[in-house]
Structures are given as C-alpha cells and as structure tokens.
Short mmCIF file of C-alpha atoms and ligand atoms in Angstrom, two decimals:
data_model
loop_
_atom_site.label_atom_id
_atom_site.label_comp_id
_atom_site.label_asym_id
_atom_site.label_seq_id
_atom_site.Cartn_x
_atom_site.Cartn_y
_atom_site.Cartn_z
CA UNK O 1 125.72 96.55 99.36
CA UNK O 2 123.98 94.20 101.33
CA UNK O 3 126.41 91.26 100.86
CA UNK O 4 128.80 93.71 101.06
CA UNK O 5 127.56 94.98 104.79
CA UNK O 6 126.95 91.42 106.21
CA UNK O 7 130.41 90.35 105.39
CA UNK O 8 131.69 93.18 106.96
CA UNK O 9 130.27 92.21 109.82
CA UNK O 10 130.52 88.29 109.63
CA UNK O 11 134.05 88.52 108.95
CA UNK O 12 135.45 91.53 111.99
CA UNK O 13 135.68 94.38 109.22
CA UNK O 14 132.91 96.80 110.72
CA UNK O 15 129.97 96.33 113.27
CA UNK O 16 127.56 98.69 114.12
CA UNK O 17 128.33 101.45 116.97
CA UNK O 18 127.08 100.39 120.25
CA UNK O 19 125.10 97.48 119.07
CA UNK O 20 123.99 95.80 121.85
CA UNK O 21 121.95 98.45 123.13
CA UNK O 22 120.97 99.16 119.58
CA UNK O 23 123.16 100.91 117.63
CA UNK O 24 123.83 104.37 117.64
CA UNK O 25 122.60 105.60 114.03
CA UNK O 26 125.08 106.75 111.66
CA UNK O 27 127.89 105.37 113.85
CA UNK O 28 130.35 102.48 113.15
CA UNK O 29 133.38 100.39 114.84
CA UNK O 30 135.93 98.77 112.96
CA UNK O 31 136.67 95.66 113.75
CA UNK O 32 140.19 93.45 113.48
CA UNK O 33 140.38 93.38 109.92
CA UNK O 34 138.91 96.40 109.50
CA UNK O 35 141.67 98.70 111.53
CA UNK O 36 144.02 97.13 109.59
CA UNK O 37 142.50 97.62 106.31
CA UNK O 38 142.21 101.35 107.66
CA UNK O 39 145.51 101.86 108.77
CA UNK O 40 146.85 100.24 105.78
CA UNK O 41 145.11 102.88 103.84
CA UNK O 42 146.29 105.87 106.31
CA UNK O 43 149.53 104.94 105.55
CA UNK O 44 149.44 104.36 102.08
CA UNK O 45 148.12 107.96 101.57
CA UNK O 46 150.66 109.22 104.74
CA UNK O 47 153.89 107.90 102.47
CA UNK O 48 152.26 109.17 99.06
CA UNK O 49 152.07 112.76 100.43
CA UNK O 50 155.03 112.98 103.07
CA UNK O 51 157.97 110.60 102.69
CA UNK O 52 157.45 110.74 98.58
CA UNK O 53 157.27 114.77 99.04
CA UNK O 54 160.55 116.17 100.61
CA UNK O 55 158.27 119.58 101.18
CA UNK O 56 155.68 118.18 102.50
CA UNK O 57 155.20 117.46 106.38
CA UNK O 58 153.20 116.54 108.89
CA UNK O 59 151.16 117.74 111.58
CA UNK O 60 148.71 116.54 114.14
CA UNK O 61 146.14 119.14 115.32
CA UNK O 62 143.97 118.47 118.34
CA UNK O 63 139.96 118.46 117.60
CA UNK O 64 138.83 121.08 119.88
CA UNK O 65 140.12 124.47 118.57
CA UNK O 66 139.42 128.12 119.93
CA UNK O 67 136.13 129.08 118.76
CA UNK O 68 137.19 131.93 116.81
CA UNK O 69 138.47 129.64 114.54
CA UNK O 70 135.51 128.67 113.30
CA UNK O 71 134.25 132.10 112.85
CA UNK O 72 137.29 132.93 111.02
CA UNK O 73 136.58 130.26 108.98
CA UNK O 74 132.75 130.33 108.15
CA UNK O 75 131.86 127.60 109.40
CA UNK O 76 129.58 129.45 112.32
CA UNK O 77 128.02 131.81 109.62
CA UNK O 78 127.99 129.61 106.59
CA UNK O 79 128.34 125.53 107.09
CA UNK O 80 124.75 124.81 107.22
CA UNK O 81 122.99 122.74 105.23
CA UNK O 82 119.12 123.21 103.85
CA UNK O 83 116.64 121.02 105.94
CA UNK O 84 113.19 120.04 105.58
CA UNK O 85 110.34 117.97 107.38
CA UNK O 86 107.70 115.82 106.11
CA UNK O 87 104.11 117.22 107.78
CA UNK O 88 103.11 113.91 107.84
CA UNK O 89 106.26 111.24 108.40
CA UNK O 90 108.22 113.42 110.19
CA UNK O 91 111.13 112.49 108.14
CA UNK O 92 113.75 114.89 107.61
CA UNK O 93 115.52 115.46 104.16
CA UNK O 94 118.14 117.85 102.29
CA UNK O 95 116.04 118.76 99.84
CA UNK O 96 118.46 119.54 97.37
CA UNK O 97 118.75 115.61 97.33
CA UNK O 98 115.43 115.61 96.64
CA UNK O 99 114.23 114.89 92.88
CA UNK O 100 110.46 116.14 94.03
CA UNK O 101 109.17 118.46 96.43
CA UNK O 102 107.16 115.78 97.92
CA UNK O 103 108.61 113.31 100.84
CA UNK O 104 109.85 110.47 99.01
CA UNK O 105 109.30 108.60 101.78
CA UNK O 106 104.74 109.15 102.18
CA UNK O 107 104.39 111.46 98.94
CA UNK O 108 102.99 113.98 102.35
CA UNK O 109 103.77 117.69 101.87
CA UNK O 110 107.31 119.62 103.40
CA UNK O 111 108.07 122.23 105.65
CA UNK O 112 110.28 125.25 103.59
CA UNK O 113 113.84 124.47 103.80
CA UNK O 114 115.54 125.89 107.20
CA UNK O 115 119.47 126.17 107.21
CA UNK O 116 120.81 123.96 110.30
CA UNK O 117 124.49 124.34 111.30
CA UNK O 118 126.54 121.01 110.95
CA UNK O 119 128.62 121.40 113.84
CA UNK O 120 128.69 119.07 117.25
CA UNK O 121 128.72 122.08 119.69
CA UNK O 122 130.11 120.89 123.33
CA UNK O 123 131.20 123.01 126.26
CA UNK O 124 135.03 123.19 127.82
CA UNK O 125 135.07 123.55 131.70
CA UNK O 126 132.53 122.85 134.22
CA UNK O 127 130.32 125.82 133.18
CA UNK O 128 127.78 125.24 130.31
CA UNK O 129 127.39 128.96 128.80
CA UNK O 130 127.72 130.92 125.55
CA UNK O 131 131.57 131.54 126.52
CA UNK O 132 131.85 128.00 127.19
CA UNK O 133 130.88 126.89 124.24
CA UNK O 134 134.03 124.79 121.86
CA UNK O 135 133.28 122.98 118.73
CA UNK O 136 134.27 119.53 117.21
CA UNK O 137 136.20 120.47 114.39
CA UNK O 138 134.11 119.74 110.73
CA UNK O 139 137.45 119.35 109.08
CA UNK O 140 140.97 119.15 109.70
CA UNK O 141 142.17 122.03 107.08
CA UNK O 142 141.53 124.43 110.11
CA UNK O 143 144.09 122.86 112.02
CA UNK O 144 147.12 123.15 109.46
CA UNK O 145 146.42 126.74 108.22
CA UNK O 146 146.25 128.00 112.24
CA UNK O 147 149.73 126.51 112.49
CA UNK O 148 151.46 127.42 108.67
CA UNK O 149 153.80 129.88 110.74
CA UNK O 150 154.76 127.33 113.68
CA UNK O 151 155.29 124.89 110.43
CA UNK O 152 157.34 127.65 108.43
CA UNK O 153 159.57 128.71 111.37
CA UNK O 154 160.12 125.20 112.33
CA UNK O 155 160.72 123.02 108.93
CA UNK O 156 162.10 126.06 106.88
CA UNK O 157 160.21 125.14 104.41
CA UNK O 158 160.09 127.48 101.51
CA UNK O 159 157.14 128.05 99.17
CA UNK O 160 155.86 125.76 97.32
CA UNK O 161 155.05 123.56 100.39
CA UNK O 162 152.72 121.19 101.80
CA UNK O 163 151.25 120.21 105.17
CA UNK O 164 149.33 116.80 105.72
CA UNK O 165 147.16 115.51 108.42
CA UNK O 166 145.21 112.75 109.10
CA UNK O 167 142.66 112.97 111.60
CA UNK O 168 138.53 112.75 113.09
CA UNK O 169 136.18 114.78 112.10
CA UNK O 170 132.12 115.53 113.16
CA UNK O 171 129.09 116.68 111.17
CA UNK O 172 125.79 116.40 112.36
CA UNK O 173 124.89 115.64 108.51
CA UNK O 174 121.42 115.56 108.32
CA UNK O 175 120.86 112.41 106.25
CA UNK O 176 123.58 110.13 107.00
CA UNK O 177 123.64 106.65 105.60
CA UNK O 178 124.60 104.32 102.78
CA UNK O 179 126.85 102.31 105.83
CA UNK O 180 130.07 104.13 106.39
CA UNK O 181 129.75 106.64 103.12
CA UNK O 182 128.04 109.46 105.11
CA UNK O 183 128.74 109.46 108.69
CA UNK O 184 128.66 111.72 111.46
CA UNK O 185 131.77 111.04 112.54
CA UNK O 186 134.77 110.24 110.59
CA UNK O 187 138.39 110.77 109.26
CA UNK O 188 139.96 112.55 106.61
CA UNK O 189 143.44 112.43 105.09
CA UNK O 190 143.94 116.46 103.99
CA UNK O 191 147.20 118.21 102.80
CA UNK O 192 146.97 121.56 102.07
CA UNK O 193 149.70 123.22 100.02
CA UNK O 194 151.01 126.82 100.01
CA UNK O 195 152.33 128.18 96.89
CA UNK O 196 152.68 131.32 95.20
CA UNK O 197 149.74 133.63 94.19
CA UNK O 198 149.31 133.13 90.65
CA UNK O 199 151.28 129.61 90.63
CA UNK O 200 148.13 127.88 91.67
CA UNK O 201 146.50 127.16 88.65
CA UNK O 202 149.21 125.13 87.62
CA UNK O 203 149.60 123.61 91.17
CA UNK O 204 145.86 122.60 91.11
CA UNK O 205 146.51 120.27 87.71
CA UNK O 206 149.26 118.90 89.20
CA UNK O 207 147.21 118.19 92.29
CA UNK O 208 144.55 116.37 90.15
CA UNK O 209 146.55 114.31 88.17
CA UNK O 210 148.59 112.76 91.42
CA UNK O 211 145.68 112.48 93.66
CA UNK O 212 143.64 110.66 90.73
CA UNK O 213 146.41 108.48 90.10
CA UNK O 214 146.76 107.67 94.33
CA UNK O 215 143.07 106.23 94.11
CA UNK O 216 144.58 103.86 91.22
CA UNK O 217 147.84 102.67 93.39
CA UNK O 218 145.53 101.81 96.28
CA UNK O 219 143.69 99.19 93.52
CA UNK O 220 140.53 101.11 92.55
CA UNK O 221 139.99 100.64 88.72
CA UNK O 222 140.25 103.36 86.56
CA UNK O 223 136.93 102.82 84.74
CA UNK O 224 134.84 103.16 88.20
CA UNK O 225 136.50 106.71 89.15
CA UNK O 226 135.97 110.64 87.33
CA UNK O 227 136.13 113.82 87.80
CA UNK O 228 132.84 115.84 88.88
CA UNK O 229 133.58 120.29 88.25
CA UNK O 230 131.86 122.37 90.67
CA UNK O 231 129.75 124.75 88.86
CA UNK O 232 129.92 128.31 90.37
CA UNK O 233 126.37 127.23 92.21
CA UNK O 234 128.50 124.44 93.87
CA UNK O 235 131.59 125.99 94.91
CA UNK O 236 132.53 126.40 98.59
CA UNK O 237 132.56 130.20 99.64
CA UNK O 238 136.42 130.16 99.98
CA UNK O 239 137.07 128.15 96.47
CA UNK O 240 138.36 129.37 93.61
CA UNK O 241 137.98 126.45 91.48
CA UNK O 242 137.32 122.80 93.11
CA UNK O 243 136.91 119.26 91.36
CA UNK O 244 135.41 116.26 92.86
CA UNK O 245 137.02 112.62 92.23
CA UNK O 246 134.15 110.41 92.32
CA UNK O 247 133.54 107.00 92.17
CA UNK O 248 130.73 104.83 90.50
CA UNK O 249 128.80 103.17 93.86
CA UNK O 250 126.25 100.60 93.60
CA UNK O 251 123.74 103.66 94.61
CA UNK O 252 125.25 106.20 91.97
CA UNK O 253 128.08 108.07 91.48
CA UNK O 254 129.38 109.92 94.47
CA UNK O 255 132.42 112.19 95.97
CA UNK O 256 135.25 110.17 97.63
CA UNK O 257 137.67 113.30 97.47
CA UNK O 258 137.81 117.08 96.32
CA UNK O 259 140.57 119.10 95.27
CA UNK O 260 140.13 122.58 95.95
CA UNK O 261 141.66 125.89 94.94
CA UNK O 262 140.97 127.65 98.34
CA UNK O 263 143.07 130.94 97.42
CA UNK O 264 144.47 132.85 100.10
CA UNK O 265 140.96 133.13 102.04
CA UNK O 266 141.57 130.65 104.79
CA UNK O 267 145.40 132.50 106.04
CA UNK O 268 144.07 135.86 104.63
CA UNK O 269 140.82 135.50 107.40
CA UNK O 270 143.33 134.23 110.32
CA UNK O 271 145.30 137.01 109.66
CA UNK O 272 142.02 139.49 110.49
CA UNK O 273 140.40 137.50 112.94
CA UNK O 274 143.73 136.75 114.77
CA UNK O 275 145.60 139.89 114.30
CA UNK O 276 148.69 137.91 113.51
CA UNK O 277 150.51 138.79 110.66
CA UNK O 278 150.38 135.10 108.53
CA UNK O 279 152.19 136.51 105.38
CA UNK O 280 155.18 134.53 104.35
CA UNK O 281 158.66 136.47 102.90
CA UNK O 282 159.54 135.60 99.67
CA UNK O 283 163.44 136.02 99.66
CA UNK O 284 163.42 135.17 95.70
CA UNK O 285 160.91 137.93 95.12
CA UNK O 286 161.82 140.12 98.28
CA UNK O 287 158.16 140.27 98.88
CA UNK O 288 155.90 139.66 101.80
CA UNK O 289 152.51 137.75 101.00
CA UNK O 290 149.38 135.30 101.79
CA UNK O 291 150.23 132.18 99.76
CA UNK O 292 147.55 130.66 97.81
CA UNK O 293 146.80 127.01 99.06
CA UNK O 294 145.97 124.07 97.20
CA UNK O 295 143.60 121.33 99.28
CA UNK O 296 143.22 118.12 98.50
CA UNK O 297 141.20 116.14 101.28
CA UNK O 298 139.97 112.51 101.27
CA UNK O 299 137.55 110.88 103.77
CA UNK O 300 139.24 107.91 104.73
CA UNK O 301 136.69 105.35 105.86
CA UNK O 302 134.80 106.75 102.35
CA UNK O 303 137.74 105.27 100.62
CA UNK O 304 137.91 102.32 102.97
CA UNK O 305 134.29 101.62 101.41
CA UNK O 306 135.25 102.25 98.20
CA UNK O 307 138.20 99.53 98.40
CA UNK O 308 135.60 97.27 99.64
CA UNK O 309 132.90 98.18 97.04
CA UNK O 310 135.44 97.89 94.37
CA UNK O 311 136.89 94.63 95.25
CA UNK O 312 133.93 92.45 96.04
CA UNK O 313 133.33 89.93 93.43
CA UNK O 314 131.89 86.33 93.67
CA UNK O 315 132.57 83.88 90.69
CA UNK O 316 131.81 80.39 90.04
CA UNK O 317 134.43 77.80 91.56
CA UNK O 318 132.39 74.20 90.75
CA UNK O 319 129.30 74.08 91.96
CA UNK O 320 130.09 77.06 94.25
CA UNK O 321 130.24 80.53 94.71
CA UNK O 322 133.59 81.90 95.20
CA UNK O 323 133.70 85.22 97.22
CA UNK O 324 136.28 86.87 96.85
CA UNK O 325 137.98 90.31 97.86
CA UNK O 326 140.73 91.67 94.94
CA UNK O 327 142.37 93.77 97.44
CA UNK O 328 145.29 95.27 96.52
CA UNK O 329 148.13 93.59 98.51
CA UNK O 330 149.46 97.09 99.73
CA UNK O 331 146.41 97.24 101.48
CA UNK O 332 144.81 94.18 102.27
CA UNK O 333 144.78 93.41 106.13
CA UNK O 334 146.25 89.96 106.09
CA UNK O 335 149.15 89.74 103.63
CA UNK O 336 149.51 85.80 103.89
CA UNK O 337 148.30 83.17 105.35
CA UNK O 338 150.45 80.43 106.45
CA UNK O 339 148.49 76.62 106.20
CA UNK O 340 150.31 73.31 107.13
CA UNK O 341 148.48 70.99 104.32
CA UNK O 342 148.10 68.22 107.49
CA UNK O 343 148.35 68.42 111.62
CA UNK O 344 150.99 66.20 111.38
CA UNK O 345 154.61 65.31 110.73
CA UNK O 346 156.12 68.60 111.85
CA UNK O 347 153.69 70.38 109.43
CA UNK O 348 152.37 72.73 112.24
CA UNK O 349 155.98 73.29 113.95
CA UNK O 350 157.80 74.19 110.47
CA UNK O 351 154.37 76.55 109.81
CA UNK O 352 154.44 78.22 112.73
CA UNK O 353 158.33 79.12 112.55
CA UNK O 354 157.43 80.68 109.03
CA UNK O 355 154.65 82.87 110.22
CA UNK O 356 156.97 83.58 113.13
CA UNK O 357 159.54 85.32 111.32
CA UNK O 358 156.83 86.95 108.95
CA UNK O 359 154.95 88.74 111.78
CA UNK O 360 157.58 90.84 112.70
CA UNK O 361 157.05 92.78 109.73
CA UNK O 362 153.40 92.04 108.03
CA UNK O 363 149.91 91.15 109.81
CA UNK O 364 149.84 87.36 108.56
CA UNK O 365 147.82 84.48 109.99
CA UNK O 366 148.67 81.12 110.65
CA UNK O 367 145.54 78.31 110.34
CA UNK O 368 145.55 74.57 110.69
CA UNK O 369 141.82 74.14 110.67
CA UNK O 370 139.45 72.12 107.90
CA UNK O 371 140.74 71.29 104.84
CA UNK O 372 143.34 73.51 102.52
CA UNK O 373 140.50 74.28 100.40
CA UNK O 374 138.01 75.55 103.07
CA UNK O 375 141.10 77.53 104.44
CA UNK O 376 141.59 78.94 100.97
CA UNK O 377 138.09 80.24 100.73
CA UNK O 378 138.33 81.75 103.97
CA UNK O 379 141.10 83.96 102.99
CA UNK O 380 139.64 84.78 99.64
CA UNK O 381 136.84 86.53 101.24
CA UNK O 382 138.96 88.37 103.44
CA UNK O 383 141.27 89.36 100.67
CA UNK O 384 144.35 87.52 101.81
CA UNK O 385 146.62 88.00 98.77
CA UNK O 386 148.62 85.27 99.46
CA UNK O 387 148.35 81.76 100.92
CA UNK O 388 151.59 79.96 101.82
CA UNK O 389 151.36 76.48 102.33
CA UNK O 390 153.90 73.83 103.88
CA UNK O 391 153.82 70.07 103.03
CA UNK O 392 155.99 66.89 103.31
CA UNK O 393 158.19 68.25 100.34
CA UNK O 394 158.81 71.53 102.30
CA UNK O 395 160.23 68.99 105.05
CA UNK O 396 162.40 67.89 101.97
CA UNK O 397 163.57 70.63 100.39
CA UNK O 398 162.62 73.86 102.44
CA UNK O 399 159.81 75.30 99.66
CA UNK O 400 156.83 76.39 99.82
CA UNK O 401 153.80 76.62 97.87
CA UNK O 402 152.16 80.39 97.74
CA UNK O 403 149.04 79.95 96.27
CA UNK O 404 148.06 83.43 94.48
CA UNK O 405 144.24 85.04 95.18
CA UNK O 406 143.19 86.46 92.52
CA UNK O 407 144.43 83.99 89.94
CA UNK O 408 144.37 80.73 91.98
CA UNK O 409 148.02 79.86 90.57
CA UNK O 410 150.84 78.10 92.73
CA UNK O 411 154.54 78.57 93.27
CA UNK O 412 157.35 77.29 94.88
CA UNK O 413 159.11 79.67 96.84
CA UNK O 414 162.31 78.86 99.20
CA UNK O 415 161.36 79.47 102.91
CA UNK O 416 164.97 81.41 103.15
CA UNK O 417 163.83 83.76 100.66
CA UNK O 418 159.92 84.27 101.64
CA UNK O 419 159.98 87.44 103.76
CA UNK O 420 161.45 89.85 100.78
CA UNK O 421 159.52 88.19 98.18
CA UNK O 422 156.28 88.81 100.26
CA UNK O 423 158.14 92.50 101.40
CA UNK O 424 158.58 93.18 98.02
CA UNK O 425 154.59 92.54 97.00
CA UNK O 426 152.60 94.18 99.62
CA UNK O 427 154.66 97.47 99.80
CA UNK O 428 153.69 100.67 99.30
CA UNK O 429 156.45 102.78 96.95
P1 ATP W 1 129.24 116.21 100.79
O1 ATP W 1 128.88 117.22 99.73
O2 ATP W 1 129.18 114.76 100.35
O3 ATP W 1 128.61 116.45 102.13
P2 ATP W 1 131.60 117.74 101.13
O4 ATP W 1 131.75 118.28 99.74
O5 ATP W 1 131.05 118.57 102.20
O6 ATP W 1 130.80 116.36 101.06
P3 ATP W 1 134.30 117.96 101.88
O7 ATP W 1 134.01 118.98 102.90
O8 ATP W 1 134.95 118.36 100.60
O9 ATP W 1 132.97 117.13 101.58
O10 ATP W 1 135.10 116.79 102.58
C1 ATP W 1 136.16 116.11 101.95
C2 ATP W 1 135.99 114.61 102.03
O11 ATP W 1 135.68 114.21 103.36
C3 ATP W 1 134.85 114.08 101.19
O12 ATP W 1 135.25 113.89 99.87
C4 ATP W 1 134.55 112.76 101.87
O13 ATP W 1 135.44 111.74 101.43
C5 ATP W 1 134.84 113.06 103.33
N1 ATP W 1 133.58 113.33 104.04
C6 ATP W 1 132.92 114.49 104.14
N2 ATP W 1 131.80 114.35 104.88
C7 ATP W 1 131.76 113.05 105.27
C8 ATP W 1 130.86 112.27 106.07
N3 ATP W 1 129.79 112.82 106.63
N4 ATP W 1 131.14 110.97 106.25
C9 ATP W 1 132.23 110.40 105.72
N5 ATP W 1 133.12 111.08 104.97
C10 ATP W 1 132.90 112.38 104.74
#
C-alpha cells in the first residue's frame, strides 16, 4: 500500500485534501490521472447499467433532501454505528472491529460502546435551529426511490425496471482510513430496480451474477474477488437478503459492493411518511402494488482503489525494477502515448499530427523527452496501454510501431488506420 500511495501521489493520481495546511484527515483530491481513471470507471459502470439496459435510466438527485426523508428512511433512528474510547489514548474505535476489548492501540481499558449517528448534519437558510436542520445524504438510494413515480410517469417504464445514479455521498465514519477505502466523503454508483413482489428472488441472482461479472470487465481478476452472505446479525433493517462482493486487499478481505434485497420497505415507508400513494398499476395483473427493489450499489473511488491495488506489479526488466500498472485499457487514463524515437527529421511534426487526430476522441499524450526507453517506463507506471512510436521508416512508409504494456511486444500499424484500431481496444461494450 505504501508504494501504492506514494505513486499515487508522485505520479497526479491522488494527493491528500488540503495538504498544505495539513491535510484534512480522511479526505482526498484526485489529481489529472486520477479524474480520468475515475471517470473512466463512472462510465464504464454508467454504460453497463443504462445504455446495455433498455429499462434502466438515469437520474441525478441533489444531496440535500427534505429531512423527512431520512426519517422515512432510518437513517435518523437507526444509521449509527457503536463507538468507543480508550481511557487512556483517547483513541476512538468501532469495537465490533475490535478482536479484544482492550485498545489495540495502549492495551488501556474502553468506555462501553455509545451509538453515534453517521450523518453530516448542516443547516439550510440563515437560521441555525432544529427546523433548520438538512442532512448530507449517506447514500444515494434515497434519491431514486423519492422520485420512482416522477421516473414511472415520465419513462413509462413498466415493471421490471431500473433506476441508476451516480453521485457524493457523507459519513462521519468513525474510523476512516486505509487511503481512499473508507472515507468520509465519497461516491457511489447505485441502481435500484423495481420488480414484482415475489419475482425478486430470482431478480437478486441475476443481480449477482452481472454485477460480479462487471468487476471482471473493468480488469479485476477473478481469483482476488467473492462473495461475503450477510448473516441475519448483519443484515440492514430494510434487507431481505444482501451479499457483499469483496475483494482480497493487501490488509484483508473487504466489501467493494453489496447487493441487496431491500423489499418493498424503502417505497412502502415513503408512502406513510409522505402520504403519497407510491404503488405502481400492474395492467398485466390489474393490480395496484409496492414493487420489491433490488439494490446493487458500488463505492466508486473503493473500486478506483481496487483497480489500483489489483494492477500494481513491479518485475525485473535487467538490472531494474519495472513498475508497472496492468490497467485494463477501458479504463486506464492515458490510452496511448505518442513518442517520436528522435527530435529530429520531422519526427516531432508527424507525432504531433498523430496525437492530434487521436485526442479528439481518447486522453493520449504526446512526449519527446529522454530516451524511448525512459519514456516507456514512464507510461508503464501510469498504465498507458499503449505506446505508439514514429521513426524514419514511418517517414517512409506511414507505420507505426505500438509497443504493447503488459507484454512489451511491437507492431506495425498504418497511421491511416490507428484511431479504430486504438477505438476498438480501449472501449467499453
Ligand atoms: P461498511 O460496512 O464498510 O461501512 P456499508 O455496508 O455500510 O459499508 P453500503 O452502505 O452497503 O456500505 O455502501 C455501499 C458501498 O458504498 C460500499 O460497498 C462501498 O463501496 C461504498 N462505501 C460505503 N461507505 C464508504 C466510505 N466511508 N468510503 C468509501 N466508500 C464507501
């Protein structure tokens, strides 16, 4: 992790929030590379759940909510988590995190476990009261089942049917840390889908298998990813059934996404709390009813770490070290790099036309500094999948070599055909 954090940093993936007076704990900024790694991500999962699902669409909720929301949802009564304090540190801890009922920090004695509520309270309008009083939303799910009837009436969507949403989040988690795996604030990818009551069992499988198999398209190999069950101790208070995908980290095995049976609760409590009628007419069954919803919801800068953790890899290369990021091209942040082998001879000009007419449709990079090798390593630790170099015979015969990451091999490519064959390598389908 450590390697993994300072080339983050070193290389404009992710800094630390705020970090010249500091750092702000638990916070992060992404940095070039790093928003493009992101949104390379968002958009894998945004094309996997809308534009390869004709019923499923899209909505962007805003972050502040009524508060009655989050009443109607539990959240004010029941997301807390168990907190204790060290007598003697002062640390704080969840302890059920803890293996002993000791501080693992001094061995000193802790306080009995008080529940705090995760939620960043803040106040709308001048006045800071009780009525004032909004919250920062702890998920996004709130903010697609408060709007399944605008979503109904406008799409005409008929049951089964999903909605999507990407968006921020904010917990005041207790222990944040492991760098951008537990954060305080942060963004999930969730997509809840409405289907009929006792059609959810099956809709839950089918949720499992495709979300498992999304976590393999992005790159992340099958043998570091399972499935954790809740056990009833675990489950969420509106869950039915809910599985974890996890993934093996350098500091254990950990959640990166869980797909929940959620059952009507969620419409079924907007309904009371609202006094809006949110059942949905059946015209098959000439019935009126609360759909059951299926949720699957993915932290996206967890998965952003887990495309990093996967990937890294140094192997020998001589008597060096080659670092090296196995991104998978759909997501890497540079797709190719485009070298002139010398700053001469109309290398640079015929280089720079190339990257030219790439960069209208993929984030490349053109470099002419140091030597083709150094400018190879460079891009291997980055992840660059592909390095396209131009030298006298591209003058001759308008090829190219593109040098491959991962396996270090070189082809000739015609210039005239390089933007599909580089299209057809880093998409997403
Ligand atoms: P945990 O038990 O780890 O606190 P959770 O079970 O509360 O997580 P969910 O509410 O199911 O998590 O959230 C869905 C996803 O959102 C998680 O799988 C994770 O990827 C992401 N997520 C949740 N909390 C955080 C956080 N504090 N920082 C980053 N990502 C988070």
């Amino acid at each position: 992790m450590d390697k993994l954090v300072s080339l983050c940093k070193r290389r404009g993936f992710i800094f630390q929030s705020s970090e010249i007076y500091g750092g702000l704990n638990s916070c992060y900024d992404y940095g070039p590379l790093g928003i493009e790694l992101k949104n390379n991500i968002k958009n894998c999962w945004w094309r996997a759940m809308t534009y390869h699902h004709a019923n499923i669409e899209g909505v962007d909720a805003s972050i502040l909510m009524h508060p009655r929301v989050w009443e109607a949802s539990g959240h004010v009564s029941g997301f807390t988590d168990p907190l204790v304090d060290c007598r003697k540190c002062k640390q704080r801890f969840r302890p059920d995190t803890l293996q002993t009922k000791m501080c693992p920090n001094c061995g000193g004695e802790l306080t009995e476990p008080r529940l705090f509520n995760l939620m960043f309270k803040t106040f709308m309008g001048p006045v800071e009261n009780q009525t004032a009083i909004v919250y920062m939303r702890p998920e996004t799910a709130q903010g697609i089942f408060v709007n399944f009837l605008n979503v109904v009436n406008a799409s005409r969507q008929k049951l089964p049917f999903g909605i999507a949403q990407i968006g921020k989040a904010f917990r005041n988690e207790i222990t944040p840390g492991n760098f951008i795996f537990r954060t305080r604030e942060f963004e999930q990818m969730e997509m809840q889908f409405f289907v009929r009551p006792g059609e959810d069992a099956e809709w839950f499988e089918r949720w499992r298998e495709e979300r498992l198999a999304w976590h393999q398209a992005i790159g992340i190999r099958a043998e570091k990813l399972r499935w954790h069950q809740h056990d009833a101790g675990e489950l969420a208070h509106y869950a039915k059934a809910a599985f974890d995908i996890q993934y093996e980290f350098p500091f254990g095995w950990q959640e990166i996404e869980g797909v929940h049976n959620r059952t009507d609760f969620d419409l079924g409590r907007h309904q009371e709390y609202s006094g809006k009628r949110l059942t949905y007419f059946d015209e098959e069954r000439k019935e009126h009813y609360i759909p059951y919803v299926i949720e699957t919801s993915v932290g996206c800068d967890r998965t952003l770490l887990t495309t990093l953790v996967d990937a890294y890899c140094e192997e020998p290369a001589g008597d060096e070290v080659r670092v090296v990021l196995r991104l998978s091209p759909k997501i890497a942040p540079i797709k190719a790099a485009i070298l002139p082998l010398v700053r001469k001879d109309g290398l640079p000009e015929l280089a720079h036309n190339i990257a030219n007419d790439l960069m209208r449709a993929h984030r490349v990079f053109y470099d002419e500094a140091a030597s083709v090798g150094k400018r190879y390593r460079r891009q291997d630790e980055i992840g660059t999948p592909y390095c396209i170099t131009v030298d006298s015979q591209s003058l001759a015969d308008q090829t190219v070599t593109v040098r491959e990451r991962d396996s270090m091999t070189q082809d000739r490519v015609a210039m005239s055909a390089l933007r599909g064959w580089l299209d057809e390598r880093v998409r997403y389908d």
